[in-house]
XYZ file of C-alpha atoms in Angstrom:
568
model
C 19.798 -17.051 2.106
C 18.687 -19.402 4.922
C 15.448 -21.398 4.886
C 12.244 -20.831 6.805
C 10.998 -24.138 8.229
C 7.802 -24.860 10.121
C 8.373 -26.754 13.367
C 5.015 -26.761 15.110
C 1.428 -25.522 14.778
C -0.816 -25.117 17.807
C -4.560 -24.510 17.405
C -6.950 -23.475 20.179
C -10.721 -22.972 20.169
C -12.001 -21.680 23.504
C -15.586 -21.669 22.248
C -15.415 -25.379 21.336
C -13.124 -26.270 24.285
C -10.853 -28.139 21.888
C -7.325 -27.840 20.545
C -4.452 -29.672 18.930
C -0.785 -29.387 18.041
C 1.139 -30.677 15.036
C 4.846 -31.226 14.434
C 6.580 -30.805 11.078
C 9.791 -32.293 9.686
C 11.687 -31.733 6.427
C 9.261 -33.772 4.275
C 5.637 -33.938 5.463
C 2.534 -35.716 4.209
C -0.886 -34.667 5.529
C -3.472 -37.326 4.769
C -6.843 -38.654 5.953
C -9.196 -41.578 5.446
C -12.252 -39.418 4.823
C -12.211 -38.267 1.198
C -14.529 -35.346 1.984
C -12.529 -34.179 4.981
C -11.626 -30.504 5.011
C -8.980 -31.113 7.649
C -6.009 -31.570 5.316
C -6.453 -28.310 3.457
C -7.400 -26.395 6.590
C -4.291 -27.582 8.416
C -2.093 -26.317 5.589
C -3.995 -23.047 5.379
C -3.682 -22.412 9.114
C 0.107 -22.330 8.825
C -0.230 -19.326 6.512
C -3.176 -17.797 8.355
C -1.169 -17.917 11.543
C 1.602 -15.876 9.917
C -0.695 -13.120 8.661
C -2.069 -14.402 5.336
C -5.740 -14.738 4.390
C -6.311 -18.189 2.867
C -9.838 -19.171 1.914
C -11.148 -20.748 5.145
C -14.750 -21.947 5.171
C -17.471 -20.557 7.449
C -17.642 -23.772 9.501
C -14.025 -23.386 10.509
C -14.324 -19.637 11.073
C -17.204 -20.240 13.480
C -14.780 -22.055 15.826
C -13.077 -18.684 16.517
C -9.607 -20.226 16.756
C -6.231 -18.871 17.773
C -2.974 -20.288 16.434
C 0.689 -20.342 17.348
C 3.151 -21.087 14.548
C 6.670 -22.029 15.646
C 9.269 -21.805 12.884
C 12.965 -21.361 12.329
C 14.967 -19.158 9.977
C 18.448 -20.583 9.798
C 19.396 -21.394 13.385
C 17.018 -18.870 15.008
C 13.580 -19.836 16.315
C 10.491 -17.608 16.219
C 6.893 -17.935 17.362
C 3.880 -16.039 16.047
C 0.472 -16.080 17.734
C -2.643 -14.883 15.932
C -6.233 -14.298 17.020
C -8.489 -12.595 14.476
C -6.406 -9.690 13.144
C -4.322 -9.284 16.295
C -0.876 -10.847 15.956
C 2.167 -11.213 18.238
C 5.796 -12.224 17.693
C 8.059 -13.946 20.209
C 11.727 -13.515 19.391
C 14.471 -14.552 21.814
C 11.915 -14.642 24.612
C 10.637 -11.107 23.964
C 6.973 -10.764 22.903
C 5.861 -7.891 20.687
C 2.141 -7.345 20.140
C 0.737 -5.847 16.937
C -2.901 -4.675 16.715
C -3.081 -5.412 12.993
C -1.218 -7.352 10.314
C -0.486 -4.453 7.984
C 2.025 -1.775 8.902
C 4.581 -2.551 11.604
C 4.032 -6.323 11.668
C 4.277 -6.621 7.881
C 7.519 -4.651 7.974
C 8.933 -6.783 10.816
C 8.046 -10.047 9.102
C 9.505 -8.818 5.818
C 12.745 -7.980 7.642
C 12.867 -11.505 9.093
C 12.513 -13.187 5.688
C 14.494 -10.619 3.657
C 11.464 -9.639 1.579
C 12.318 -6.225 0.060
C 9.452 -5.725 -2.402
C 7.387 -2.536 -2.010
C 3.958 -1.641 -3.396
C 2.153 1.719 -3.624
C -0.745 2.307 -1.246
C -3.902 2.828 -3.320
C -5.041 5.794 -1.204
C -1.795 7.673 -0.603
C 0.416 6.264 -3.414
C 3.203 5.979 -0.828
C 5.379 2.867 -1.081
C 4.922 0.337 1.702
C 5.833 -3.218 2.613
C 2.904 -5.504 1.704
C 1.567 -8.132 4.160
C 3.137 -11.623 4.418
C 0.785 -13.121 1.803
C 2.792 -11.466 -0.979
C 5.946 -13.178 0.315
C 4.301 -16.610 0.550
C 2.655 -16.534 -2.906
C 5.297 -18.697 -4.710
C 5.379 -21.250 -1.919
C 1.745 -22.362 -1.628
C -0.515 -24.217 -4.081
C -4.101 -23.973 -2.838
C -6.387 -26.908 -3.579
C -9.292 -24.894 -4.997
C -7.724 -21.768 -6.481
C -4.146 -22.342 -7.551
C -4.554 -25.223 -9.963
C -6.559 -23.150 -12.440
C -5.176 -19.670 -11.768
C -1.646 -18.865 -10.666
C -0.838 -16.179 -8.083
C -4.336 -16.352 -6.581
C -3.562 -18.300 -3.418
C -4.966 -15.864 -0.823
C -7.832 -13.429 -0.312
C -7.510 -9.625 -0.123
C -4.678 -9.369 -2.634
C -6.581 -6.633 -4.495
C -5.669 -4.138 -1.783
C -2.831 -3.186 -4.153
C -3.472 -2.337 -7.800
C -1.432 -4.056 -10.520
C 0.817 -5.821 -8.018
C 1.495 -9.063 -9.893
C 4.267 -7.951 -12.247
C 6.236 -6.335 -9.418
C 5.865 -9.266 -7.020
C 6.559 -11.963 -9.624
C 9.636 -10.140 -10.931
C 10.986 -9.725 -7.413
C 10.553 -13.404 -6.499
C 12.353 -14.672 -9.612
C 15.195 -12.126 -9.544
C 14.061 -9.732 -12.297
C 13.840 -7.028 -9.605
C 16.104 -6.647 -6.567
C 16.301 -4.505 -3.444
C 18.282 -1.842 -5.372
C 15.287 -1.319 -7.644
C 13.071 -0.455 -4.677
C 15.697 1.909 -3.243
C 15.288 3.925 -6.431
C 11.509 3.599 -6.144
C 11.658 5.157 -2.668
C 13.847 7.990 -3.970
C 11.424 8.624 -6.853
C 8.407 8.517 -4.548
C 9.909 11.132 -2.201
C 10.800 13.416 -5.104
C 7.375 13.015 -6.691
C 5.755 14.041 -3.405
C 8.088 17.060 -3.107
C 7.293 17.989 -6.701
C 3.551 17.770 -5.994
C 3.968 20.160 -3.032
C 5.851 22.662 -5.207
C 3.239 22.424 -7.976
C 0.560 23.194 -5.382
C 2.554 26.211 -4.160
C 2.928 27.499 -7.725
C -0.844 27.198 -8.138
C -1.302 29.333 -5.016
C 1.147 31.907 -6.392
C -0.863 32.059 -9.618
C -3.972 32.677 -7.518
C -2.154 35.538 -5.763
C -1.223 37.106 -9.096
C -4.840 36.857 -10.245
C -5.976 38.722 -7.120
C -3.355 41.432 -7.656
C -4.368 41.889 -11.289
C -8.041 42.044 -10.337
C -7.655 44.818 -7.730
C -4.916 47.059 -9.172
C -5.073 49.664 -11.962
C -3.357 48.906 -15.287
C 0.423 49.187 -15.284
C 0.545 51.205 -18.517
C 0.312 54.337 -16.342
C 4.009 53.929 -15.649
C 4.799 54.273 -19.348
C 2.762 57.501 -19.697
C 4.709 59.450 -17.091
C 7.741 61.384 -18.468
C 11.084 61.471 -16.700
C 10.590 65.091 -15.522
C 7.063 64.339 -14.369
C 8.255 61.244 -12.549
C 11.035 63.230 -10.819
C 8.477 65.799 -9.590
C 6.125 63.084 -8.471
C 8.956 61.211 -6.767
C 9.795 64.323 -4.740
C 6.167 64.757 -3.722
C 5.898 61.056 -2.885
C 8.954 61.296 -0.683
C 7.425 64.263 1.170
C 3.734 63.340 1.332
C 2.986 59.823 0.081
C 5.912 57.490 0.844
C 4.348 56.080 3.975
C 0.948 55.741 2.300
C 2.517 53.798 -0.560
C 4.125 51.320 1.801
C 0.903 50.969 3.765
C -1.095 50.296 0.636
C 1.391 47.687 -0.618
C 1.312 45.865 2.740
C -2.472 45.964 2.913
C -2.767 44.678 -0.652
C -0.436 41.805 0.212
C -2.467 41.041 3.330
C -5.729 41.248 1.374
C -4.496 38.815 -1.279
C -3.310 36.348 1.385
C -6.665 36.507 3.179
C -8.518 35.800 -0.068
C -6.367 32.727 -0.673
C -6.838 31.609 2.948
C -10.600 31.969 2.555
C -10.565 29.867 -0.617
C -8.578 27.156 1.191
C -10.989 27.178 4.153
C -13.997 26.904 1.841
C -12.386 23.819 0.277
C -11.856 22.323 3.748
C -15.466 23.110 4.643
C -16.747 21.133 1.654
C -14.548 18.147 2.566
C -15.565 18.272 6.265
C -19.272 18.520 5.360
C -18.998 15.453 3.120
C -17.129 13.584 5.888
C -19.910 14.308 8.413
C -22.492 13.151 5.882
C -20.569 9.922 5.098
C -19.977 9.102 8.784
C -23.654 9.628 9.463
C -24.465 7.163 6.664
C -21.842 4.705 8.028
C -23.397 4.844 11.491
C -26.932 4.321 10.189
C -25.671 1.475 7.961
C -23.795 -0.200 10.851
C -26.869 0.026 13.110
C -29.646 -0.835 10.686
C -28.097 -3.008 7.960
C -25.257 -5.112 9.426
C -26.619 -8.035 11.417
C -23.347 -9.578 12.574
C -20.152 -8.224 14.148
C -17.997 -8.354 11.035
C -17.983 -6.365 7.802
C -15.916 -7.092 4.669
C -14.431 -4.100 2.826
C -15.731 -4.162 -0.793
C -12.467 -2.622 -2.074
C -9.729 -4.717 -0.462
C -11.673 -7.514 1.290
C -10.274 -6.701 4.737
C -12.545 -7.927 7.544
C -13.505 -5.097 9.917
C -15.226 -5.496 13.259
C -18.783 -4.129 13.579
C -19.098 -4.415 17.353
C -20.849 -1.932 19.689
C -17.399 -0.445 20.316
C -16.801 0.078 16.593
C -20.282 1.551 16.101
C -19.622 3.925 18.995
C -16.280 4.736 17.387
C -18.098 5.785 14.188
C -20.352 8.062 16.246
C -17.295 9.473 18.011
C -15.614 10.106 14.627
C -18.766 11.848 13.430
C -18.810 14.134 16.478
C -15.137 14.932 15.948
C -15.865 15.711 12.298
C -18.747 18.008 13.320
C -16.438 19.842 15.738
C -13.861 20.146 12.982
C -16.515 21.570 10.631
C -17.596 24.043 13.323
C -13.977 25.139 13.771
C -13.617 25.625 10.002
C -16.809 27.698 9.894
C -15.527 29.827 12.757
C -12.247 30.333 10.879
C -14.163 31.322 7.732
C -16.203 33.841 9.743
C -13.041 35.214 11.330
C -11.312 35.416 7.941
C -14.290 37.251 6.410
C -14.126 39.786 9.228
C -10.413 40.238 8.593
C -11.079 40.664 4.862
C -13.724 43.316 5.573
C -11.394 45.075 7.975
C -8.495 44.947 5.509
C -10.709 46.252 2.701
C -11.744 49.159 4.911
C -8.080 49.894 5.665
C -7.356 49.848 1.936
C -10.231 52.257 1.281
C -9.057 54.598 4.048
C -5.568 54.737 2.524
C -7.046 55.319 -0.916
C -9.272 58.107 0.438
C -6.222 59.811 1.945
C -4.348 59.454 -1.313
C -7.361 60.763 -3.263
C -7.389 63.831 -1.045
C -3.787 64.484 -1.953
C -4.552 63.842 -5.618
C -6.493 67.059 -5.747
C -3.113 68.751 -5.776
C -1.545 66.345 -8.267
C -3.595 65.515 -11.349
C -2.017 65.176 -14.760
C -3.650 65.035 -18.191
C -1.912 63.197 -21.069
C -3.589 62.673 -24.408
C -6.985 63.228 -22.787
C -6.078 60.505 -20.249
C -6.108 61.470 -16.596
C -3.988 59.739 -13.968
C -3.153 60.577 -10.368
C -0.614 59.835 -7.709
C -3.080 57.286 -6.359
C -2.907 55.393 -9.683
C 0.837 55.654 -9.764
C 1.314 54.471 -6.186
C -0.991 51.501 -6.721
C 0.798 50.600 -9.922
C 4.235 50.811 -8.310
C 3.041 48.814 -5.285
C 1.371 46.199 -7.446
C 4.400 45.826 -9.666
C 6.606 45.436 -6.612
C 4.345 42.751 -5.188
C 4.141 40.907 -8.520
C 7.906 41.088 -8.904
C 8.471 39.452 -5.508
C 5.826 36.799 -6.144
C 7.138 36.023 -9.631
C 10.663 35.624 -8.278
C 9.350 33.072 -5.777
C 7.421 31.366 -8.575
C 10.507 31.265 -10.796
C 12.538 29.636 -8.007
C 9.859 26.995 -7.394
C 9.501 26.263 -11.111
C 13.261 25.773 -11.241
C 13.032 23.324 -8.335
C 10.205 21.479 -10.098
C 12.366 21.130 -13.203
C 15.275 19.855 -11.106
C 13.044 17.281 -9.419
C 11.606 16.146 -12.770
C 15.117 15.650 -14.127
C 16.162 13.813 -10.961
C 13.151 11.486 -11.253
C 14.062 10.746 -14.889
C 17.644 10.039 -13.832
C 16.497 7.639 -11.095
C 14.240 5.865 -13.606
C 17.176 5.480 -15.991
C 19.355 4.181 -13.135
C 16.682 1.584 -12.388
C 16.732 0.379 -15.976
C 20.529 0.276 -15.950
C 20.446 -2.135 -12.995
C 19.457 -4.985 -15.293
C 21.086 -5.520 -18.647
C 19.211 -7.297 -21.389
C 21.658 -10.188 -21.012
C 20.708 -10.481 -17.330
C 16.968 -10.460 -18.141
C 17.481 -13.011 -20.907
C 19.467 -15.229 -18.529
C 16.629 -15.284 -15.991
C 13.984 -15.993 -18.613
C 16.187 -18.714 -20.096
C 16.632 -20.315 -16.672
C 12.886 -20.222 -16.064
C 12.103 -21.798 -19.424
C 14.727 -24.475 -18.847
C 13.193 -25.391 -15.482
C 9.673 -25.324 -16.908
C 10.559 -27.470 -19.920
C 12.313 -30.022 -17.688
C 9.373 -30.266 -15.309
C 6.793 -30.396 -18.102
C 8.692 -33.328 -19.581
C 9.021 -35.050 -16.186
C 5.254 -34.767 -15.704
C 4.476 -35.995 -19.222
C 2.569 -32.796 -20.037
C 4.346 -32.185 -23.326
C 1.104 -31.626 -25.203
C 1.078 -28.211 -23.518
C 2.326 -25.691 -26.081
C 5.285 -23.805 -24.575
C 6.056 -21.727 -27.669
C 4.167 -18.737 -26.270
C 5.676 -19.065 -22.780
C 8.580 -16.625 -22.671
C 8.960 -15.678 -18.995
C 7.549 -16.193 -15.478
C 4.982 -13.524 -16.375
C 3.340 -15.881 -18.904
C 1.305 -17.647 -16.224
C -2.042 -16.874 -17.914
C -0.965 -18.771 -21.025
C 0.099 -21.734 -18.873
C -3.406 -21.981 -17.404
C -4.992 -21.895 -20.855
C -3.021 -24.796 -22.304
C -3.975 -28.472 -22.572
C -6.844 -30.534 -21.199
C -7.923 -30.490 -17.577
C -5.520 -33.157 -16.270
C -2.624 -31.949 -18.393
C -3.331 -28.358 -17.426
C -3.037 -29.264 -13.730
C 0.334 -30.912 -14.323
C 1.480 -27.859 -16.302
C 0.481 -25.588 -13.419
C 2.452 -27.773 -10.999
C 5.466 -27.563 -13.333
C 5.067 -23.752 -13.404
C 4.926 -23.477 -9.605
C 7.954 -25.691 -9.065
C 9.821 -23.759 -11.772
C 9.047 -20.533 -9.872
C 10.147 -22.187 -6.615
C 13.409 -23.213 -8.295
C 13.971 -19.633 -9.506
C 13.428 -18.251 -5.991
C 15.934 -20.751 -4.646
C 18.498 -19.932 -7.339
C 18.421 -16.132 -7.236
C 18.034 -15.878 -3.442
C 16.244 -12.545 -3.158
C 14.644 -13.752 0.090
C 14.503 -16.527 2.663
C 13.209 -19.761 1.106
C 9.822 -20.752 2.550
C 8.501 -24.317 2.733
C 6.708 -25.453 -0.409
C 3.130 -26.422 0.474
C 1.202 -28.371 -2.180
C -2.450 -29.086 -1.497
C -3.733 -32.207 -3.287
C -1.628 -32.635 -6.446
C -3.875 -35.415 -7.777
C -6.107 -32.896 -9.544
C -8.497 -33.959 -12.318
C -7.943 -37.624 -11.350
C -4.487 -38.065 -12.815
C -3.653 -41.460 -14.266
C -1.528 -43.795 -12.135
C 1.561 -43.133 -14.219
C 1.092 -39.380 -14.143
C 0.522 -39.391 -10.375
C 3.757 -41.362 -10.043
C 5.479 -38.671 -12.114
C 4.116 -35.986 -9.806
C 5.423 -37.747 -6.703
C 8.817 -38.375 -8.302
C 9.112 -34.733 -9.353
C 8.498 -33.584 -5.775
C 11.021 -36.078 -4.423
C 13.722 -35.580 -7.061
C 13.618 -31.923 -8.101
C 13.230 -30.169 -4.771
C 16.390 -29.658 -2.758
C 16.869 -31.714 0.402
C 17.420 -28.400 2.214
C 13.880 -27.241 1.394
C 10.899 -28.185 3.511
C 7.891 -29.686 1.718
C 4.352 -30.159 3.015
C 2.030 -32.219 0.811
C -1.713 -32.710 1.356
C -3.152 -35.789 -0.341
C -5.613 -38.648 0.018
C -4.125 -42.077 0.632
C -2.938 -43.596 -2.646
C -0.558 -46.463 -3.460
C 1.442 -44.091 -5.649
C 2.388 -42.119 -2.550
C 4.380 -45.041 -1.093
C 7.812 -43.680 -2.128
C 6.972 -40.393 -0.427
C 5.420 -42.046 2.640
C 8.639 -43.967 3.247
C 10.590 -40.706 3.612
C 7.947 -38.360 4.996
C 6.672 -37.411 8.410
C 3.014 -38.429 8.140
C 0.181 -36.436 9.756
C -2.939 -38.566 9.483
C -6.201 -36.906 10.444
C -9.018 -38.992 11.893
C -12.747 -38.437 12.256
C -12.234 -35.683 14.828
C -10.613 -33.632 12.102
C -8.136 -31.060 13.430
C -9.268 -30.465 17.011
C -10.090 -32.614 19.994
C -11.112 -31.883 23.559
C -8.352 -33.987 25.129
C -5.660 -31.567 23.974
C -7.512 -28.447 25.156
C -6.033 -27.976 28.638
C -2.426 -28.663 27.620
C -2.537 -26.356 24.600
C -4.364 -23.627 26.515
C -1.514 -23.513 29.064
C 0.907 -22.756 26.229
C -1.339 -19.969 24.914
C -1.586 -18.513 28.413
C 2.175 -17.864 28.416
C 1.540 -15.103 25.851
C -0.699 -13.041 28.153
């Protein structure tokens, strides 16, 4: 797999009339004189923000309302991505493609560029989809505030997928591959098809219940003798054959209308609730939200709350009301059809009853008529046809269930226990080496068995030792990604490794680990305050030193704005 390497970051704030641009080489050090400066971390975060991630940017920076352009290469091909708010655009070989949001088409396109094949189930629909770029960048970024105490928590809004960590971690380190997700897609399609068939079987059961409720008992057929049945058959052929067929058709129609009515009533309840919820949303947006942005409490996604969006809610409400009105009209129409069909059924029965005056039979003090017989025959015929359809669908459900089990078994067969053990052994070897190099050997590794043991890593050792252990874990994960090559290798971005005021010797160990254990083909971006222990790195690195103006300055504004204008 080739490497992704950052070449340039351009930042523009039209509201502040300021901008800047930064170049990146193979090894980069972002530093500043001001210890309290937020510029170093923000500069690193903007690289990921510009590519569709949601790092934790502070409100002061967000108030600048910035746009970014990130220029990067994958192998020998160059790409540019421009982002403003949640709108994002890609320039590839001179062609610009605009995307209104980060999820969906852009996420899929970016995943294709970096060979990221992992899929996660949508929480609402359960359908598998390509997650946003943040899930690709997770192993490659150590955030200053969040990552040193809790692994795999580098970005906001990751909770939009439930229980995603095991899948994403396993994919990055090679425990899952693209073949696994091919089977997941196959299983997902078959599960959806199975759900449709189960729903159809439920409707068939409802039909059978209607038939049983409106037809006489079928034991009449057992009471009639062969001779009697022959006589009746002759009479039916002469007088009642057409009536029998009519009654069977009307019964079928009546049952279908009852089911249709039940379905419409269900839709009415849903539509009524939707109108009520949209009305609450509109009132909430007007009366309770002071600004133009609203954060989703479920997934954290930032939604606009502008006049346009408020009007959109009102428009959705009106559409929902029209939909409810249409459903009510359909229910009214269906009720009329039911009444009409019931009258037709009664008319047929009245005609049959008139003929029954000629044909009434007593058996063991039990009276039955041609009307009973015809209804029983018609009902049995209808139930036979419906049960045959049900039997076929149940057979298909069984086939799909077996196919899903087979796909699950095929997934498990992709990875032998030897293969899994090899990966876990490689991870533990990397981790042990890096723990030793960082002099964090007081951290107990006996309970660390795989890359999934990240919680135990965070719980080990004192504060300073714990930070070094977390760095060893991250670089071990980075090494696994590089070895098993499931995806394009991203730059490794480490924000302020001197956590918990490491001793001079330990800080030297950290710098040496970064210089010695990371391949010369991999790009590294390090954020750190000036420190004598950084001298070996400074001698090899491209240094970005931020001054009092932080990231932006007015002198760059016009030049950078011209570059942004080429995207319009």
